[in-house]
Amino acid sequence: MERWKTIIEPFRIHSVEPIRLSTREERAARLNEAGYNLFDLHADDVIIDLLTDSGTGAMSRDQWAGIQRGDESYAGSPSWFTFRDAVHQLFPFKHIIPTHQGRAAEKILFSVLGAPGKVVPNNTHFDTTRANAEATGAEAIDLTPSHEPGTRLPFKGDMDVAALERLIDERGRDAIPVVFVTVTNNSMGGQPVSMANLRAVRAVCDRHDLPLFLDACRFAENAWFIRQREKGYESTPIPDIVREMASLADGMTMSAKKDGLANIGGWLAMNDDSLAERCRTLLILTEGFPTYGGLAGRDLEAIAQGLAEVVEEDYLRYRITSTAYLGDALAESGVPVIEPIGGHAVYIDARALLPHIPPLQYPGQALACALYVEGGIRSCEIGTVMFGLHPDGTESPAAMDLVRLAIPRRTYTQSHVDYVIEVVRFVAKRSAELRGLRIVAAPAQLRHFTARFEPLS
Ligand SMILES: *Cc1c(COP(=O)(O)O)cnc(C)c1O
C-alpha cells in the first residue's frame, strides 16, 4: 500500500459537461414552478444532481471507443459476443439474455415464474422488482432482519435466513418459484450482503430444492465490502469474489446502469435450460432478438468494457471511500445520517433533523427542497411522500423519512462533494426555519414522481 492518505479520483477528465450556476432567487422560482417536486425540474437548473446513481455515471475513453466499434448486425453481432463473454467472465451462467434495463429482465423472469398464490422472498425488494413480482399476482416478501437504526453492522444488507426457513415452512416450497438476494441491498441504504449469508441462503435453497437468483445491480460494490470486511477475503481478487457470489446462485437479474458503468442496459442470466427458453420467447416479444435484447450493438460494447473497469481495485477503493467521505463529514458535523454508510448513497434522516415537521407534512421533501434552493443540489425523498399513500387512498407516515444523496459513478470530483457538504451543513444549521408542505395534486399511485406541493407557512 502507498503511504498517502488522500485517495484521489483514479482518472483524468477527458471531456467536460458544463454546470450552469444559478442564483438562489432563480432556483426558488424554478422550484415553485415545479410544484416543489424535484422530478419536475429541468436538469439544467440543477448544479449537483444526486437524484440517482442509475445510468448517470461517466463512461471511460475505452467505453466510448467501444461505442464506435459497436456492430449493429441484427443477429450474431460481434458486439454480442464481446458482451456475452464479458458477462460470462464474472457470472458464468449458461444462458445470458440481454435486456434494455434491469426491470425488463425482472418483467420477463416474473412473467414466467410468478402467478397468484406464489411468494417471492428477497432480502429487500427494490421497488421495480416488487412491482414486477406483484404484477403477476404473486406476493413479494422482504426478509430483512430488524436492526435498531444506527446499529453499525458490517453486513446490514443480509437476508434473515431463519425468516426464510419459516416462510418456506408456512407457505410450502411449491409456492416459492425463486428466492432473491439483492446485492448490495439498495432499499436498505446500499448495505452489503456477506458471502457467509449468501452461503447460508444457498444451503436453505438446496435443502428445499429452490432456485436462488441475485439481483446483482451493485455486485462490484458488494464484492468490495466483502473484501474489506469479511474474514478470509482480505487478499482475494475482486473478480474471484464476484465469481464466488455467482457460484452460489442459479441465475441473476442485472441493471447495467449501476455496476455496468453504462447509461443503459441490463441482462437476465440462468443455468436452467427450459426456464431460459421460456424467457427468450418473451424476450423476442418485448425486447428483441436474443443477441441484442433491447440494446444497440454499441451499448453491448459499452457494458462489456464497463464490466472490466468496475472490478478494478483502484476504482472501487475510490468509489466506496468517496461515498463514505460525504457520509462521514455530515455525521461529524452532527447531521443525522444512516450508518454505516452504504456503497452508492448517503441517507440523511430528515425526521430526526426536522423534529418540528410531522411526517404527514413531509420532512424529507422539505429538506430536499431546501438543499435545492440553497445549493442547487437535487436529492430524492425516500419517506412518506414515496411510501405513505395506500391503495385504499388513506395515508400514514412511512417507517422513516429519509433524503437520499445518490452518487453517480466517476461523475463528480471531491470539490463537488465538498460543496455538497457545505450546503448540507448550512441547511442543517437553519433546520428550525424549515417548514413542511402539503400535497395539492397527486395521482393514485407512485405519487412521488408527479405530486405537486405547496409550502406551509
Ligand atoms: C435499479 C435497480 C433495479 C432496476 O433496474 P433498472 O435498470 O432501473 O430497470 C433493480 N434492482 C435494484 C436493486 C436496482 O437498484
CSV table of C-alpha atoms and ligand atoms in Angstrom, one decimal:
chain,number,residue,atom,x,y,z
A,1,MET,CA,0.0,0.0,0.0
A,2,GLU,CA,1.1,3.6,-0.7
A,3,ARG,CA,1.6,5.8,2.3
A,4,TRP,CA,-0.6,8.7,1.1
A,5,LYS,CA,-4.0,9.1,2.8
A,6,THR,CA,-5.6,11.2,0.2
A,7,ILE,CA,-7.5,8.9,-2.1
A,8,ILE,CA,-7.6,10.6,-5.5
A,9,GLU,CA,-10.1,10.1,-8.4
A,10,PRO,CA,-8.2,7.4,-10.4
A,11,PHE,CA,-8.9,9.1,-13.7
A,12,ARG,CA,-8.3,12.4,-15.5
A,13,ILE,CA,-11.1,14.3,-17.2
A,14,HIS,CA,-11.3,13.9,-20.9
A,15,SER,CA,-14.5,15.6,-21.9
A,16,VAL,CA,-16.4,18.1,-19.7
A,17,GLU,CA,-20.1,18.8,-19.3
A,18,PRO,CA,-20.8,22.4,-18.2
A,19,ILE,CA,-22.7,23.0,-15.0
A,20,ARG,CA,-24.8,26.1,-15.2
A,21,LEU,CA,-24.5,28.0,-11.9
A,22,SER,CA,-27.8,29.6,-10.9
A,23,THR,CA,-28.8,32.0,-8.1
A,24,ARG,CA,-30.8,31.2,-5.1
A,25,GLU,CA,-33.6,33.5,-6.4
A,26,GLU,CA,-33.7,31.7,-9.7
A,27,ARG,CA,-33.8,28.3,-8.0
A,28,ALA,CA,-36.6,29.4,-5.7
A,29,ALA,CA,-38.7,30.4,-8.8
A,30,ARG,CA,-37.9,27.2,-10.6
A,31,LEU,CA,-38.9,25.1,-7.6
A,32,ASN,CA,-42.2,27.0,-7.3
A,33,GLU,CA,-42.9,26.4,-11.0
A,34,ALA,CA,-42.1,22.7,-10.4
A,35,GLY,CA,-44.7,22.4,-7.7
A,36,TYR,CA,-41.9,21.7,-5.1
A,37,ASN,CA,-41.3,18.4,-6.9
A,38,LEU,CA,-37.7,17.9,-7.8
A,39,PHE,CA,-38.6,15.4,-10.5
A,40,ASP,CA,-40.3,18.2,-12.4
A,41,LEU,CA,-37.2,20.4,-12.7
A,42,HIS,CA,-35.3,21.0,-15.9
A,43,ALA,CA,-31.9,19.3,-15.2
A,44,ASP,CA,-30.1,22.4,-16.5
A,45,ASP,CA,-31.4,24.1,-13.4
A,46,VAL,CA,-29.6,21.7,-11.1
A,47,ILE,CA,-26.0,22.3,-10.0
A,48,ILE,CA,-25.2,18.9,-8.4
A,49,ASP,CA,-27.6,16.1,-9.4
A,50,LEU,CA,-27.7,13.4,-6.7
A,51,LEU,CA,-31.2,12.2,-7.6
A,52,THR,CA,-29.9,8.7,-8.6
A,53,ASP,CA,-26.8,6.7,-9.4
A,54,SER,CA,-28.7,4.9,-12.1
A,55,GLY,CA,-27.4,5.5,-15.6
A,56,THR,CA,-25.9,8.8,-14.6
A,57,GLY,CA,-22.2,7.7,-14.4
A,58,ALA,CA,-19.4,8.9,-16.7
A,59,MET,CA,-18.1,6.4,-19.3
A,60,SER,CA,-14.4,5.9,-19.9
A,61,ARG,CA,-12.4,6.6,-23.0
A,62,ASP,CA,-12.4,2.8,-23.7
A,63,GLN,CA,-16.2,2.6,-23.3
A,64,TRP,CA,-16.6,5.5,-25.9
A,65,ALA,CA,-14.2,3.6,-28.2
A,66,GLY,CA,-16.4,0.6,-27.8
A,67,ILE,CA,-19.4,2.8,-28.8
A,68,GLN,CA,-17.6,3.4,-32.1
A,69,ARG,CA,-16.8,-0.3,-32.5
A,70,GLY,CA,-20.4,-1.3,-31.9
A,71,ASP,CA,-21.7,-3.6,-34.7
A,72,GLU,CA,-25.4,-3.2,-35.4
A,73,SER,CA,-25.9,-6.6,-37.2
A,74,TYR,CA,-29.4,-7.8,-36.3
A,75,ALA,CA,-28.3,-11.3,-35.4
A,76,GLY,CA,-24.9,-12.6,-34.2
A,77,SER,CA,-23.2,-9.2,-34.0
A,78,PRO,CA,-19.6,-9.3,-32.8
A,79,SER,CA,-20.6,-6.8,-30.1
A,80,TRP,CA,-23.0,-9.5,-28.7
A,81,PHE,CA,-20.1,-12.0,-28.4
A,82,THR,CA,-18.0,-9.3,-26.6
A,83,PHE,CA,-20.8,-8.6,-24.2
A,84,ARG,CA,-21.6,-12.3,-23.6
A,85,ASP,CA,-18.0,-13.1,-22.9
A,86,ALA,CA,-17.6,-10.2,-20.5
A,87,VAL,CA,-20.7,-11.1,-18.5
A,88,HIS,CA,-19.7,-14.8,-18.6
A,89,GLN,CA,-16.2,-14.0,-17.2
A,90,LEU,CA,-17.8,-12.7,-14.0
A,91,PHE,CA,-21.1,-14.6,-14.0
A,92,PRO,CA,-20.5,-18.0,-15.6
A,93,PHE,CA,-24.2,-18.8,-16.1
A,94,LYS,CA,-25.2,-20.9,-19.0
A,95,HIS,CA,-27.7,-18.5,-20.5
A,96,ILE,CA,-27.2,-14.8,-20.8
A,97,ILE,CA,-30.1,-12.7,-22.1
A,98,PRO,CA,-29.6,-9.0,-22.7
A,99,THR,CA,-32.4,-6.6,-21.9
A,100,HIS,CA,-32.8,-2.8,-22.2
A,101,GLN,CA,-32.5,-2.4,-18.4
A,102,GLY,CA,-33.0,-4.2,-15.1
A,103,ARG,CA,-36.7,-4.0,-14.9
A,104,ALA,CA,-37.1,-5.6,-18.3
A,105,ALA,CA,-35.2,-8.6,-17.0
A,106,GLU,CA,-37.5,-8.7,-14.0
A,107,LYS,CA,-40.6,-8.4,-16.1
A,108,ILE,CA,-39.6,-11.4,-18.2
A,109,LEU,CA,-38.5,-13.6,-15.3
A,110,PHE,CA,-41.6,-12.9,-13.2
A,111,SER,CA,-43.9,-13.3,-16.2
A,112,VAL,CA,-42.6,-16.9,-16.4
A,113,LEU,CA,-42.3,-17.6,-12.6
A,114,GLY,CA,-45.0,-15.5,-11.0
A,115,ALA,CA,-48.7,-16.2,-10.5
A,116,PRO,CA,-51.4,-15.6,-7.9
A,117,GLY,CA,-50.6,-17.7,-4.8
A,118,LYS,CA,-46.9,-17.6,-5.4
A,119,VAL,CA,-44.5,-15.9,-2.9
A,120,VAL,CA,-41.2,-14.3,-3.8
A,121,PRO,CA,-38.8,-13.8,-0.9
A,122,ASN,CA,-35.9,-11.2,-1.1
A,123,ASN,CA,-33.7,-9.6,1.5
A,124,THR,CA,-35.3,-6.4,0.4
A,125,HIS,CA,-37.1,-5.9,-2.9
A,126,PHE,CA,-36.2,-2.9,-5.0
A,127,ASP,CA,-39.4,-1.1,-6.0
A,128,THR,CA,-39.4,-2.3,-9.6
A,129,THR,CA,-38.7,-5.9,-8.5
A,130,ARG,CA,-41.6,-5.8,-6.1
A,131,ALA,CA,-43.9,-4.2,-8.7
A,132,ASN,CA,-43.0,-6.8,-11.3
A,133,ALA,CA,-43.5,-9.7,-8.9
A,134,GLU,CA,-46.8,-8.3,-7.7
A,135,ALA,CA,-48.0,-7.5,-11.3
A,136,THR,CA,-48.2,-11.3,-11.8
A,137,GLY,CA,-50.4,-11.7,-8.7
A,138,ALA,CA,-47.5,-13.1,-6.6
A,139,GLU,CA,-46.6,-11.8,-3.2
A,140,ALA,CA,-43.3,-10.1,-2.7
A,141,ILE,CA,-41.9,-10.6,0.8
A,142,ASP,CA,-38.9,-8.8,2.4
A,143,LEU,CA,-36.8,-10.8,4.8
A,144,THR,CA,-34.7,-8.0,6.3
A,145,PRO,CA,-33.6,-8.6,9.8
A,146,SER,CA,-34.8,-5.8,12.1
A,147,HIS,CA,-31.9,-3.7,13.4
A,148,GLU,CA,-32.1,-0.6,15.6
A,149,PRO,CA,-31.4,2.3,13.2
A,150,GLY,CA,-27.8,3.3,13.6
A,151,THR,CA,-26.6,-0.2,14.6
A,152,ARG,CA,-23.2,-0.5,13.0
A,153,LEU,CA,-23.1,-3.9,11.4
A,154,PRO,CA,-20.6,-4.8,8.7
A,155,PHE,CA,-23.3,-6.6,6.6
A,156,LYS,CA,-26.5,-4.9,7.3
A,157,GLY,CA,-27.9,-6.0,3.9
A,158,ASP,CA,-28.0,-9.7,4.8
A,159,MET,CA,-31.2,-11.8,4.4
A,160,ASP,CA,-32.8,-13.1,7.6
A,161,VAL,CA,-32.2,-16.8,7.0
A,162,ALA,CA,-34.3,-18.0,9.9
A,163,ALA,CA,-37.2,-16.0,8.5
A,164,LEU,CA,-36.7,-17.6,5.1
A,165,GLU,CA,-36.9,-21.1,6.7
A,166,ARG,CA,-40.1,-20.0,8.5
A,167,LEU,CA,-41.6,-18.7,5.2
A,168,ILE,CA,-40.9,-22.0,3.4
A,169,ASP,CA,-42.4,-24.0,6.3
A,170,GLU,CA,-45.5,-21.8,6.4
A,171,ARG,CA,-46.2,-21.4,2.7
A,172,GLY,CA,-44.7,-24.6,1.4
A,173,ARG,CA,-41.8,-24.8,-1.1
A,174,ASP,CA,-44.2,-25.2,-4.1
A,175,ALA,CA,-45.5,-21.6,-3.5
A,176,ILE,CA,-42.0,-20.2,-3.9
A,177,PRO,CA,-40.8,-20.1,-7.5
A,178,VAL,CA,-37.5,-18.4,-6.7
A,179,VAL,CA,-35.5,-16.9,-3.8
A,180,PHE,CA,-33.9,-13.5,-4.5
A,181,VAL,CA,-31.0,-11.8,-2.8
A,182,THR,CA,-30.2,-8.1,-3.7
A,183,VAL,CA,-26.6,-7.1,-3.6
A,184,THR,CA,-26.0,-4.6,-2.3
A,185,ASN,CA,-29.3,-4.1,-0.5
A,186,ASN,CA,-30.4,-0.9,-2.3
A,187,SER,CA,-33.6,-0.3,-0.3
A,188,MET,CA,-31.7,-0.8,2.9
A,189,GLY,CA,-29.3,2.0,2.1
A,190,GLY,CA,-26.8,0.2,-0.1
A,191,GLN,CA,-25.7,-2.1,2.7
A,192,PRO,CA,-23.7,-5.2,1.7
A,193,VAL,CA,-24.6,-8.9,1.9
A,194,SER,CA,-21.8,-11.2,3.2
A,195,MET,CA,-20.6,-14.3,1.5
A,196,ALA,CA,-21.5,-16.2,4.6
A,197,ASN,CA,-25.1,-15.0,4.3
A,198,LEU,CA,-25.2,-16.0,0.6
A,199,ARG,CA,-23.9,-19.4,1.5
A,200,ALA,CA,-26.5,-19.8,4.3
A,201,VAL,CA,-29.3,-18.8,1.9
A,202,ARG,CA,-27.9,-21.3,-0.6
A,203,ALA,CA,-27.9,-24.1,1.9
A,204,VAL,CA,-31.6,-23.4,2.7
A,205,CYS,CA,-32.4,-23.3,-1.0
A,206,ASP,CA,-30.5,-26.6,-1.5
A,207,ARG,CA,-32.5,-28.3,1.3
A,208,HIS,CA,-35.8,-27.3,-0.3
A,209,ASP,CA,-34.6,-27.6,-3.9
A,210,LEU,CA,-35.3,-23.9,-4.6
A,211,PRO,CA,-33.6,-21.7,-7.2
A,212,LEU,CA,-31.6,-18.7,-5.9
A,213,PHE,CA,-31.3,-15.6,-8.0
A,214,LEU,CA,-29.1,-12.5,-7.4
A,215,ASP,CA,-30.4,-9.0,-8.1
A,216,ALA,CA,-26.9,-8.1,-8.8
A,217,CYS,CA,-27.1,-4.4,-9.7
A,218,ARG,CA,-24.3,-3.4,-7.3
A,219,PHE,CA,-22.3,-6.6,-7.3
A,220,ALA,CA,-18.9,-4.9,-7.5
A,221,GLU,CA,-19.6,-2.6,-4.6
A,222,ASN,CA,-20.8,-5.6,-2.6
A,223,ALA,CA,-17.6,-7.6,-3.5
A,224,TRP,CA,-15.5,-4.7,-2.3
A,225,PHE,CA,-17.3,-4.7,1.1
A,226,ILE,CA,-16.7,-8.4,1.3
A,227,ARG,CA,-13.0,-8.0,0.7
A,228,GLN,CA,-12.8,-5.2,3.2
A,229,ARG,CA,-15.0,-6.7,6.0
A,230,GLU,CA,-15.3,-10.5,5.7
A,231,LYS,CA,-12.6,-12.7,7.2
A,232,GLY,CA,-10.7,-14.8,4.6
A,233,TYR,CA,-11.3,-12.4,1.6
A,234,GLU,CA,-8.6,-9.7,2.5
A,235,SER,CA,-6.5,-10.6,-0.5
A,236,THR,CA,-9.0,-12.3,-2.8
A,237,PRO,CA,-9.1,-10.5,-6.2
A,238,ILE,CA,-12.5,-8.8,-6.7
A,239,PRO,CA,-13.4,-10.8,-9.9
A,240,ASP,CA,-12.9,-14.0,-7.8
A,241,ILE,CA,-15.2,-12.7,-5.1
A,242,VAL,CA,-17.8,-11.9,-7.8
A,243,ARG,CA,-17.5,-15.4,-9.3
A,244,GLU,CA,-17.9,-16.9,-5.9
A,245,MET,CA,-21.1,-14.9,-5.3
A,246,ALA,CA,-22.3,-16.1,-8.7
A,247,SER,CA,-21.4,-19.7,-8.0
A,248,LEU,CA,-23.9,-19.7,-5.1
A,249,ALA,CA,-26.8,-18.6,-7.4
A,250,ASP,CA,-28.7,-20.2,-10.2
A,251,GLY,CA,-29.3,-17.0,-12.0
A,252,MET,CA,-29.4,-13.2,-11.9
A,253,THR,CA,-31.1,-10.0,-13.0
A,254,MET,CA,-28.9,-7.0,-13.6
A,255,SER,CA,-29.2,-3.3,-14.4
A,256,ALA,CA,-26.1,-2.2,-16.3
A,257,LYS,CA,-27.0,1.4,-15.3
A,258,LYS,CA,-25.4,0.7,-11.9
A,259,ASP,CA,-22.3,-1.5,-11.8
A,260,GLY,CA,-22.3,-2.0,-15.6
A,261,LEU,CA,-20.9,1.6,-15.6
A,262,ALA,CA,-23.2,2.2,-18.6
A,263,ASN,CA,-26.0,4.6,-19.3
A,264,ILE,CA,-28.5,1.9,-20.3
A,265,GLY,CA,-28.7,-1.9,-20.4
A,266,GLY,CA,-29.2,-5.0,-18.3
A,267,TRP,CA,-29.5,-8.7,-18.5
A,268,LEU,CA,-31.1,-11.9,-17.2
A,269,ALA,CA,-28.9,-15.0,-16.7
A,270,MET,CA,-29.6,-18.5,-15.5
A,271,ASN,CA,-28.5,-22.1,-15.8
A,272,ASP,CA,-31.9,-23.8,-16.3
A,273,ASP,CA,-32.4,-24.6,-20.0
A,274,SER,CA,-36.2,-24.7,-20.0
A,275,LEU,CA,-36.5,-21.5,-18.0
A,276,ALA,CA,-34.1,-19.8,-20.4
A,277,GLU,CA,-36.2,-21.0,-23.4
A,278,ARG,CA,-39.4,-19.5,-21.9
A,279,CYS,CA,-37.6,-16.3,-21.1
A,280,ARG,CA,-36.2,-16.0,-24.6
A,281,THR,CA,-39.6,-16.4,-26.1
A,282,LEU,CA,-40.9,-13.5,-24.1
A,283,LEU,CA,-37.7,-11.5,-24.8
A,284,ILE,CA,-38.5,-11.7,-28.6
A,285,LEU,CA,-42.0,-10.4,-27.9
A,286,THR,CA,-41.0,-7.4,-25.8
A,287,GLU,CA,-37.3,-6.7,-26.2
A,288,GLY,CA,-35.7,-8.1,-29.3
A,289,PHE,CA,-33.7,-10.9,-30.8
A,290,PRO,CA,-31.7,-12.8,-28.2
A,291,THR,CA,-28.3,-11.5,-29.4
A,292,TYR,CA,-29.2,-7.8,-28.8
A,293,GLY,CA,-32.2,-7.9,-26.4
A,294,GLY,CA,-33.4,-4.3,-26.1
A,295,LEU,CA,-30.0,-2.8,-26.8
A,296,ALA,CA,-27.9,-1.4,-29.7
A,297,GLY,CA,-24.6,-3.2,-30.5
A,298,ARG,CA,-22.8,-0.1,-29.3
A,299,ASP,CA,-24.5,-0.4,-25.8
A,300,LEU,CA,-23.4,-4.0,-25.6
A,301,GLU,CA,-19.8,-2.8,-26.2
A,302,ALA,CA,-20.0,-0.1,-23.5
A,303,ILE,CA,-21.3,-2.6,-20.9
A,304,ALA,CA,-18.6,-5.2,-21.8
A,305,GLN,CA,-15.9,-2.6,-21.2
A,306,GLY,CA,-17.7,-1.2,-18.1
A,307,LEU,CA,-17.6,-4.7,-16.5
A,308,ALA,CA,-13.8,-4.8,-16.9
A,309,GLU,CA,-13.4,-1.4,-15.3
A,310,VAL,CA,-15.9,-1.8,-12.4
A,311,VAL,CA,-14.0,-4.6,-10.7
A,312,GLU,CA,-10.7,-2.7,-10.7
A,313,GLU,CA,-9.5,-2.1,-7.2
A,314,ASP,CA,-8.4,1.5,-7.7
A,315,TYR,CA,-11.9,2.3,-9.0
A,316,LEU,CA,-13.7,0.5,-6.1
A,317,ARG,CA,-11.5,2.0,-3.4
A,318,TYR,CA,-12.2,5.4,-4.8
A,319,ARG,CA,-15.9,4.7,-5.2
A,320,ILE,CA,-16.6,3.4,-1.7
A,321,THR,CA,-14.2,5.8,0.0
A,322,SER,CA,-15.7,8.8,-1.7
A,323,THR,CA,-19.3,7.9,-0.6
A,324,ALA,CA,-18.0,7.4,2.9
A,325,TYR,CA,-16.2,10.8,2.7
A,326,LEU,CA,-19.5,12.6,2.2
A,327,GLY,CA,-21.3,10.5,4.8
A,328,ASP,CA,-18.7,10.8,7.5
A,329,ALA,CA,-18.3,14.5,7.0
A,330,LEU,CA,-22.0,15.0,7.5
A,331,ALA,CA,-22.1,12.7,10.6
A,332,GLU,CA,-19.1,14.5,12.1
A,333,SER,CA,-20.9,17.8,11.8
A,334,GLY,CA,-24.0,16.4,13.6
A,335,VAL,CA,-26.2,15.8,10.6
A,336,PRO,CA,-28.1,12.6,11.3
A,337,VAL,CA,-27.2,10.0,8.6
A,338,ILE,CA,-27.9,6.3,8.3
A,339,GLU,CA,-24.8,4.4,9.4
A,340,PRO,CA,-22.7,2.6,8.4
A,341,ILE,CA,-22.5,4.5,5.1
A,342,GLY,CA,-23.5,2.3,2.2
A,343,GLY,CA,-21.9,1.9,-1.2
A,344,HIS,CA,-23.8,4.2,-3.6
A,345,ALA,CA,-25.6,6.8,-1.5
A,346,VAL,CA,-25.8,8.8,1.8
A,347,TYR,CA,-29.1,8.9,3.6
A,348,ILE,CA,-30.0,11.9,5.8
A,349,ASP,CA,-32.6,11.2,8.5
A,350,ALA,CA,-34.9,14.1,7.8
A,351,ARG,CA,-37.3,13.1,10.6
A,352,ALA,CA,-34.5,13.4,13.2
A,353,LEU,CA,-33.1,16.6,11.7
A,354,LEU,CA,-36.6,18.3,11.5
A,355,PRO,CA,-38.5,17.0,14.6
A,356,HIS,CA,-40.8,20.1,14.3
A,357,ILE,CA,-42.2,18.9,11.0
A,358,PRO,CA,-44.7,16.0,11.4
A,359,PRO,CA,-44.3,13.1,8.9
A,360,LEU,CA,-47.5,14.0,7.2
A,361,GLN,CA,-46.0,17.4,6.4
A,362,TYR,CA,-43.2,15.6,4.6
A,363,PRO,CA,-39.9,16.5,6.4
A,364,GLY,CA,-37.9,14.7,3.7
A,365,GLN,CA,-39.5,16.7,1.0
A,366,ALA,CA,-38.9,19.9,3.0
A,367,LEU,CA,-35.2,19.1,3.3
A,368,ALA,CA,-34.8,18.1,-0.3
A,369,CYS,CA,-36.4,21.4,-1.4
A,370,ALA,CA,-34.1,23.4,0.9
A,371,LEU,CA,-31.0,21.7,-0.4
A,372,TYR,CA,-32.1,22.6,-3.9
A,373,VAL,CA,-33.0,26.2,-3.1
A,374,GLU,CA,-29.8,26.9,-1.1
A,375,GLY,CA,-27.3,25.0,-3.2
A,376,GLY,CA,-28.9,23.7,-6.4
A,377,ILE,CA,-28.5,20.1,-5.1
A,378,ARG,CA,-31.1,17.6,-6.3
A,379,SER,CA,-31.7,14.7,-3.9
A,380,CYS,CA,-34.5,12.3,-3.5
A,381,GLU,CA,-37.1,12.0,-0.7
A,382,ILE,CA,-37.4,8.4,0.5
A,383,GLY,CA,-40.2,8.5,3.0
A,384,THR,CA,-43.8,9.4,3.5
A,385,VAL,CA,-44.2,11.0,0.1
A,386,MET,CA,-42.9,7.9,-1.6
A,387,PHE,CA,-44.5,5.2,0.7
A,388,GLY,CA,-47.2,7.0,2.8
A,389,LEU,CA,-50.1,6.6,0.4
A,390,HIS,CA,-52.0,3.3,0.5
A,391,PRO,CA,-54.1,1.6,-2.3
A,392,ASP,CA,-57.3,2.5,-0.4
A,393,GLY,CA,-56.4,6.2,-0.5
A,394,THR,CA,-55.5,6.5,3.2
A,395,GLU,CA,-52.2,8.0,4.2
A,396,SER,CA,-49.8,7.2,7.1
A,397,PRO,CA,-46.2,8.0,8.0
A,398,ALA,CA,-43.6,5.8,6.3
A,399,ALA,CA,-41.2,3.8,8.6
A,400,MET,CA,-38.6,6.6,8.1
A,401,ASP,CA,-38.3,10.0,6.4
A,402,LEU,CA,-35.0,9.9,4.6
A,403,VAL,CA,-33.3,12.1,1.9
A,404,ARG,CA,-31.0,10.1,-0.3
A,405,LEU,CA,-27.9,11.7,-1.8
A,406,ALA,CA,-27.1,9.1,-4.5
A,407,ILE,CA,-23.6,9.4,-6.0
A,408,PRO,CA,-23.3,9.0,-9.8
A,409,ARG,CA,-20.2,6.9,-10.7
A,410,ARG,CA,-17.0,8.8,-11.8
A,411,THR,CA,-19.0,12.0,-12.4
A,412,TYR,CA,-18.3,14.5,-9.6
A,413,THR,CA,-14.9,15.4,-8.1
A,414,GLN,CA,-14.0,15.9,-4.5
A,415,SER,CA,-14.6,19.7,-4.7
A,416,HIS,CA,-18.2,19.0,-5.8
A,417,VAL,CA,-18.6,16.8,-2.8
A,418,ASP,CA,-17.0,19.4,-0.5
A,419,TYR,CA,-19.6,21.9,-1.9
A,420,VAL,CA,-22.4,19.4,-1.1
A,421,ILE,CA,-21.1,19.1,2.5
A,422,GLU,CA,-21.0,22.9,2.9
A,423,VAL,CA,-24.6,23.3,1.6
A,424,VAL,CA,-26.0,20.4,3.8
A,425,ARG,CA,-24.3,21.9,6.9
A,426,PHE,CA,-25.7,25.3,6.1
A,427,VAL,CA,-29.2,23.9,5.8
A,428,ALA,CA,-28.9,21.7,8.9
A,429,LYS,CA,-27.8,24.7,11.0
A,430,ARG,CA,-31.0,26.5,10.0
A,431,SER,CA,-33.2,23.4,10.1
A,432,ALA,CA,-35.6,25.1,12.7
A,433,GLU,CA,-36.6,27.6,10.0
A,434,LEU,CA,-37.7,24.9,7.5
A,435,ARG,CA,-41.4,24.3,7.1
A,436,GLY,CA,-43.4,21.3,5.9
A,437,LEU,CA,-45.5,21.0,2.8
A,438,ARG,CA,-49.0,19.8,1.8
A,439,ILE,CA,-49.9,18.0,-1.4
A,440,VAL,CA,-52.2,19.9,-3.7
A,441,ALA,CA,-52.4,17.3,-6.6
A,442,ALA,CA,-51.3,13.7,-6.8
A,443,PRO,CA,-52.0,10.6,-8.9
A,444,ALA,CA,-53.4,7.5,-7.2
A,445,GLN,CA,-50.1,5.6,-7.5
A,446,LEU,CA,-46.4,6.4,-7.4
A,447,ARG,CA,-47.2,9.9,-6.4
A,448,HIS,CA,-43.6,10.9,-5.6
A,449,PHE,CA,-42.9,11.3,-9.4
A,450,THR,CA,-45.6,13.8,-10.2
A,451,ALA,CA,-47.3,15.1,-7.0
A,452,ARG,CA,-47.4,18.9,-6.6
A,453,PHE,CA,-46.9,20.6,-3.3
A,454,GLU,CA,-47.4,23.9,-1.5
A,455,PRO,CA,-45.2,25.1,1.4
A,456,LEU,CA,-47.0,25.5,4.7
A,457,SER,CA,-46.3,28.8,6.4
B,1,LIG,C1,-32.1,0.0,-10.4
B,1,LIG,C2,-32.4,-1.3,-9.8
B,1,LIG,C3,-33.3,-2.2,-10.5
B,1,LIG,C4,-33.9,-1.9,-11.8
B,1,LIG,O1,-33.1,-1.6,-12.8
B,1,LIG,P1,-33.4,-0.5,-13.9
B,1,LIG,O2,-32.3,-0.6,-14.9
B,1,LIG,O3,-33.6,0.8,-13.3
B,1,LIG,O4,-34.7,-1.0,-14.6
B,1,LIG,C5,-33.5,-3.4,-9.8
B,1,LIG,N1,-32.9,-3.7,-8.6
B,1,LIG,C6,-32.1,-2.9,-8.0
B,1,LIG,C7,-31.5,-3.3,-6.7
B,1,LIG,C8,-31.8,-1.7,-8.5
B,1,LIG,O5,-31.0,-0.8,-7.9
